[in-house]
PDB file of C-alpha atoms in Angstrom:
ATOM      1  CA  UNK A 395      -0.084 -10.291 -12.897  1.00  0.00           C
ATOM      2  CA  UNK A 396      -2.208  -7.067 -11.090  1.00  0.00           C
ATOM      3  CA  UNK A 397      -3.719  -3.599 -12.875  1.00  0.00           C
ATOM      4  CA  UNK A 398      -1.145  -0.815 -12.861  1.00  0.00           C
ATOM      5  CA  UNK A 399      -2.796   1.375 -12.699  1.00  0.00           C
ATOM      6  CA  UNK A 400      -4.391   0.250  -9.980  1.00  0.00           C
ATOM      7  CA  UNK A 401      -0.544  -0.576  -8.322  1.00  0.00           C
ATOM      8  CA  UNK A 402      -0.613   2.901  -9.292  1.00  0.00           C
ATOM      9  CA  UNK A 403      -2.616   4.410  -7.420  1.00  0.00           C
ATOM     10  CA  UNK A 404      -2.334   2.213  -4.456  1.00  0.00           C
ATOM     11  CA  UNK A 405       1.393   2.848  -4.055  1.00  0.00           C
ATOM     12  CA  UNK A 406       0.491   6.326  -4.881  1.00  0.00           C
ATOM     13  CA  UNK A 407      -2.188   7.126  -1.510  1.00  0.00           C
ATOM     14  CA  UNK A 408       0.024   5.197   0.416  1.00  0.00           C
ATOM     15  CA  UNK A 409       3.430   7.266  -0.545  1.00  0.00           C
ATOM     16  CA  UNK A 410       1.206  10.453  -0.418  1.00  0.00           C
ATOM     17  CA  UNK A 411      -0.103   9.271   3.145  1.00  0.00           C
ATOM     18  CA  UNK A 412       3.631   9.014   3.691  1.00  0.00           C
ATOM     19  CA  UNK A 413       4.778  12.077   3.084  1.00  0.00           C
ATOM     20  CA  UNK A 414       1.690  14.078   4.257  1.00  0.00           C
ATOM     21  CA  UNK A 415       2.273  13.019   7.798  1.00  0.00           C
ATOM     22  CA  UNK A 416       6.049  13.109   8.291  1.00  0.00           C
ATOM     23  CA  UNK A 417       7.065  16.559   8.651  1.00  0.00           C
ATOM     24  CA  UNK A 418       9.996  15.223   9.537  1.00  0.00           C
ATOM     25  CA  UNK A 419      12.103  12.707   8.920  1.00  0.00           C
ATOM     26  CA  UNK A 420      12.026  10.116   5.739  1.00  0.00           C
ATOM     27  CA  UNK A 421       9.651   8.338   3.907  1.00  0.00           C
ATOM     28  CA  UNK A 422      10.531   4.889   0.877  1.00  0.00           C
ATOM     29  CA  UNK A 423       9.145   2.609  -0.863  1.00  0.00           C
ATOM     30  CA  UNK A 424      10.760  -0.424  -0.821  1.00  0.00           C
ATOM     31  CA  UNK A 425      10.049  -3.021  -3.692  1.00  0.00           C
ATOM     32  CA  UNK A 426      10.660  -6.823  -3.708  1.00  0.00           C
ATOM     33  CA  UNK A 427       9.819 -10.284  -3.700  1.00  0.00           C
ATOM     34  CA  UNK A 428       9.409 -13.480  -1.354  1.00  0.00           C
ATOM     35  CA  UNK A 429      10.091 -17.258  -1.581  1.00  0.00           C
ATOM     36  CA  UNK A 430       5.749 -17.582  -1.496  1.00  0.00           C
ATOM     37  CA  UNK A 431       6.118 -16.038  -5.428  1.00  0.00           C
ATOM     38  CA  UNK A 432       4.641 -12.730  -4.425  1.00  0.00           C
ATOM     39  CA  UNK A 433       6.074  -8.990  -4.748  1.00  0.00           C
ATOM     40  CA  UNK A 434       6.247  -7.038  -1.694  1.00  0.00           C
ATOM     41  CA  UNK A 435       5.659  -3.407  -1.641  1.00  0.00           C
ATOM     42  CA  UNK A 436       6.973  -1.161   1.679  1.00  0.00           C
ATOM     43  CA  UNK A 437       6.136   2.472   1.770  1.00  0.00           C
ATOM     44  CA  UNK A 438       7.486   2.866   4.935  1.00  0.00           C
ATOM     45  CA  UNK A 439       7.573   6.580   6.987  1.00  0.00           C
ATOM     46  CA  UNK A 440       8.936   8.156  10.008  1.00  0.00           C
ATOM     47  CA  UNK A 441       5.738  10.267  10.399  1.00  0.00           C
ATOM     48  CA  UNK A 442       3.840  10.789  13.400  1.00  0.00           C
ATOM     49  CA  UNK A 443       2.396   6.555  13.786  1.00  0.00           C
ATOM     50  CA  UNK A 444      -1.113   4.906  14.342  1.00  0.00           C
ATOM     51  CA  UNK A 445      -2.354   4.696  17.270  1.00  0.00           C
ATOM     52  CA  UNK A 446      -3.134   0.845  18.711  1.00  0.00           C
ATOM     53  CA  UNK A 447      -6.567   1.336  18.900  1.00  0.00           C
ATOM     54  CA  UNK A 448      -6.943   2.581  14.768  1.00  0.00           C
ATOM     55  CA  UNK A 449      -4.571   0.099  13.632  1.00  0.00           C
ATOM     56  CA  UNK A 450      -7.746  -2.396  13.604  1.00  0.00           C
ATOM     57  CA  UNK A 451     -10.491   0.465  11.699  1.00  0.00           C
ATOM     58  CA  UNK A 452      -7.781   2.071   9.624  1.00  0.00           C
ATOM     59  CA  UNK A 453      -8.991   0.648   6.378  1.00  0.00           C
ATOM     60  CA  UNK A 454     -13.003   1.163   6.888  1.00  0.00           C
ATOM     61  CA  UNK A 455     -14.083   3.623   5.142  1.00  0.00           C
ATOM     62  CA  UNK A 456     -15.094   6.900   6.555  1.00  0.00           C
ATOM     63  CA  UNK A 457     -12.631   6.266   8.794  1.00  0.00           C
ATOM     64  CA  UNK A 458      -9.288   8.159  10.178  1.00  0.00           C
ATOM     65  CA  UNK A 459      -6.159   7.648  12.185  1.00  0.00           C
ATOM     66  CA  UNK A 460      -6.187  10.282  13.426  1.00  0.00           C
ATOM     67  CA  UNK A 461      -9.050  13.381  12.616  1.00  0.00           C
ATOM     68  CA  UNK A 462      -7.730  15.937  15.051  1.00  0.00           C
ATOM     69  CA  UNK A 463      -4.714  15.904  12.474  1.00  0.00           C
ATOM     70  CA  UNK A 464      -6.539  14.028   9.024  1.00  0.00           C
ATOM     71  CA  UNK A 465      -7.898  17.396   9.497  1.00  0.00           C
ATOM     72  CA  UNK A 466      -4.915  19.643   9.995  1.00  0.00           C
ATOM     73  CA  UNK A 467      -3.717  17.475   6.483  1.00  0.00           C
ATOM     74  CA  UNK A 468      -7.049  16.598   4.562  1.00  0.00           C
ATOM     75  CA  UNK A 469      -8.928  13.652   3.685  1.00  0.00           C
ATOM     76  CA  UNK A 470     -12.424  11.845   3.734  1.00  0.00           C
ATOM     77  CA  UNK A 471     -10.762   8.416   5.148  1.00  0.00           C
ATOM     78  CA  UNK A 472     -11.444   7.039   1.511  1.00  0.00           C
ATOM     79  CA  UNK A 473      -8.365   6.387   0.634  1.00  0.00           C
ATOM     80  CA  UNK A 474      -7.776   3.366   3.007  1.00  0.00           C
ATOM     81  CA  UNK A 475     -10.431   1.456   2.659  1.00  0.00           C
ATOM     82  CA  UNK A 476     -10.369   1.561  -1.548  1.00  0.00           C
ATOM     83  CA  UNK A 477      -6.125   0.652  -1.205  1.00  0.00           C
ATOM     84  CA  UNK A 478      -7.235  -2.715  -0.187  1.00  0.00           C
ATOM     85  CA  UNK A 479     -10.114  -2.703  -2.474  1.00  0.00           C
ATOM     86  CA  UNK A 480      -7.884  -2.695  -5.052  1.00  0.00           C
ATOM     87  CA  UNK A 481      -5.732  -5.232  -3.837  1.00  0.00           C
ATOM     88  CA  UNK A 482      -8.319  -7.562  -2.945  1.00  0.00           C
ATOM     89  CA  UNK A 483      -9.200  -7.211  -6.100  1.00  0.00           C
ATOM     90  CA  UNK A 484      -5.350  -8.289  -7.660  1.00  0.00           C
ATOM     91  CA  UNK A 485      -5.910 -11.340  -5.300  1.00  0.00           C
ATOM     92  CA  UNK A 486      -3.162  -9.299  -2.722  1.00  0.00           C
ATOM     93  CA  UNK A 487      -3.497  -8.292   1.434  1.00  0.00           C
ATOM     94  CA  UNK A 488      -1.872  -5.787   3.130  1.00  0.00           C
ATOM     95  CA  UNK A 489      -0.815  -4.928   6.303  1.00  0.00           C
ATOM     96  CA  UNK A 490       0.442  -2.580   8.453  1.00  0.00           C
ATOM     97  CA  UNK A 491       3.168  -1.741  11.243  1.00  0.00           C
ATOM     98  CA  UNK A 492       2.843   1.465  13.146  1.00  0.00           C
ATOM     99  CA  UNK A 493       4.944   2.474  16.580  1.00  0.00           C
ATOM    100  CA  UNK A 494       2.892   6.272  17.721  1.00  0.00           C
ATOM    101  CA  UNK A 495       5.591   9.151  17.276  1.00  0.00           C
ATOM    102  CA  UNK A 496       7.982   7.282  14.848  1.00  0.00           C
ATOM    103  CA  UNK A 497       6.363   5.858  12.059  1.00  0.00           C
ATOM    104  CA  UNK A 498       4.294   3.529  10.156  1.00  0.00           C
ATOM    105  CA  UNK A 499       5.179   0.766   7.598  1.00  0.00           C
ATOM    106  CA  UNK A 500       2.466  -0.400   5.120  1.00  0.00           C
ATOM    107  CA  UNK A 501       3.158  -4.122   3.295  1.00  0.00           C
ATOM    108  CA  UNK A 502       1.392  -5.135  -0.018  1.00  0.00           C
ATOM    109  CA  UNK A 503       1.568  -8.264  -0.452  1.00  0.00           C
ATOM    110  CA  UNK A 504       0.554  -8.525  -4.632  1.00  0.00           C
ATOM    111  CA  UNK A 505       0.585 -13.075  -6.114  1.00  0.00           C
ATOM    112  CA  UNK A 506       3.133 -13.419  -9.404  1.00  0.00           C
ATOM    113  CA  UNK A 507       1.692 -15.059 -12.165  1.00  0.00           C
ATOM    114  CA  UNK A 508       4.474 -17.530 -13.632  1.00  0.00           C
ATOM    115  CA  UNK A 509       5.263 -16.216 -17.443  1.00  0.00           C
ATOM    116  CA  UNK A 510       5.799 -18.932 -19.715  1.00  0.00           C
ATOM    117  CA  UNK A 511       9.439 -18.575 -21.382  1.00  0.00           C
ATOM    118  CA  UNK A 512       9.576 -17.399 -24.840  1.00  0.00           C
ATOM    119  CA  UNK A 513      10.609 -20.062 -27.074  1.00  0.00           C
ATOM    120  CA  UNK A 514      14.058 -20.005 -28.291  1.00  0.00           C
ATOM    121  CA  UNK A 515      12.718 -22.525 -32.341  1.00  0.00           C
ATOM    122  CA  UNK A 516      12.348 -20.593 -35.209  1.00  0.00           C
ATOM    123  CA  UNK A 517       8.698 -19.361 -35.305  1.00  0.00           C
ATOM    124  CA  UNK A 518       6.506 -22.228 -36.854  1.00  0.00           C
ATOM    125  CA  UNK A 519       3.616 -20.820 -38.083  1.00  0.00           C
ATOM    126  CA  UNK A 520       3.221 -20.338 -42.155  1.00  0.00           C
ATOM    127  CA  UNK A 521       4.458 -16.798 -43.454  1.00  0.00           C
TER     128      UNK A 521
END
């Protein structure tokens, strides 16, 4: 169970960044489930990538992976901090892998909550 608007905001922010920082190549979203009962949302791009030293602070407020490049594309450095807070509020987690000049992958894991199956028996409530 997750907040639909929060999930949409997370995916939108990650995908917008993937597109923004990919001049040539591609950006894509993958959805899957894992053996641990979580849904995985991967946002992958073949863009500019993120420097190793920036990976440690990318989710902090007012931080940008590369301020010089970010100035060209705009932004305040709040998007990734908001993304992380939204994910954590839904008991999820986010991971990032990147290689400078080759692209970045953000992986969001959100727990799935089992929903009781609908009974196949007739409704026993008085009508």
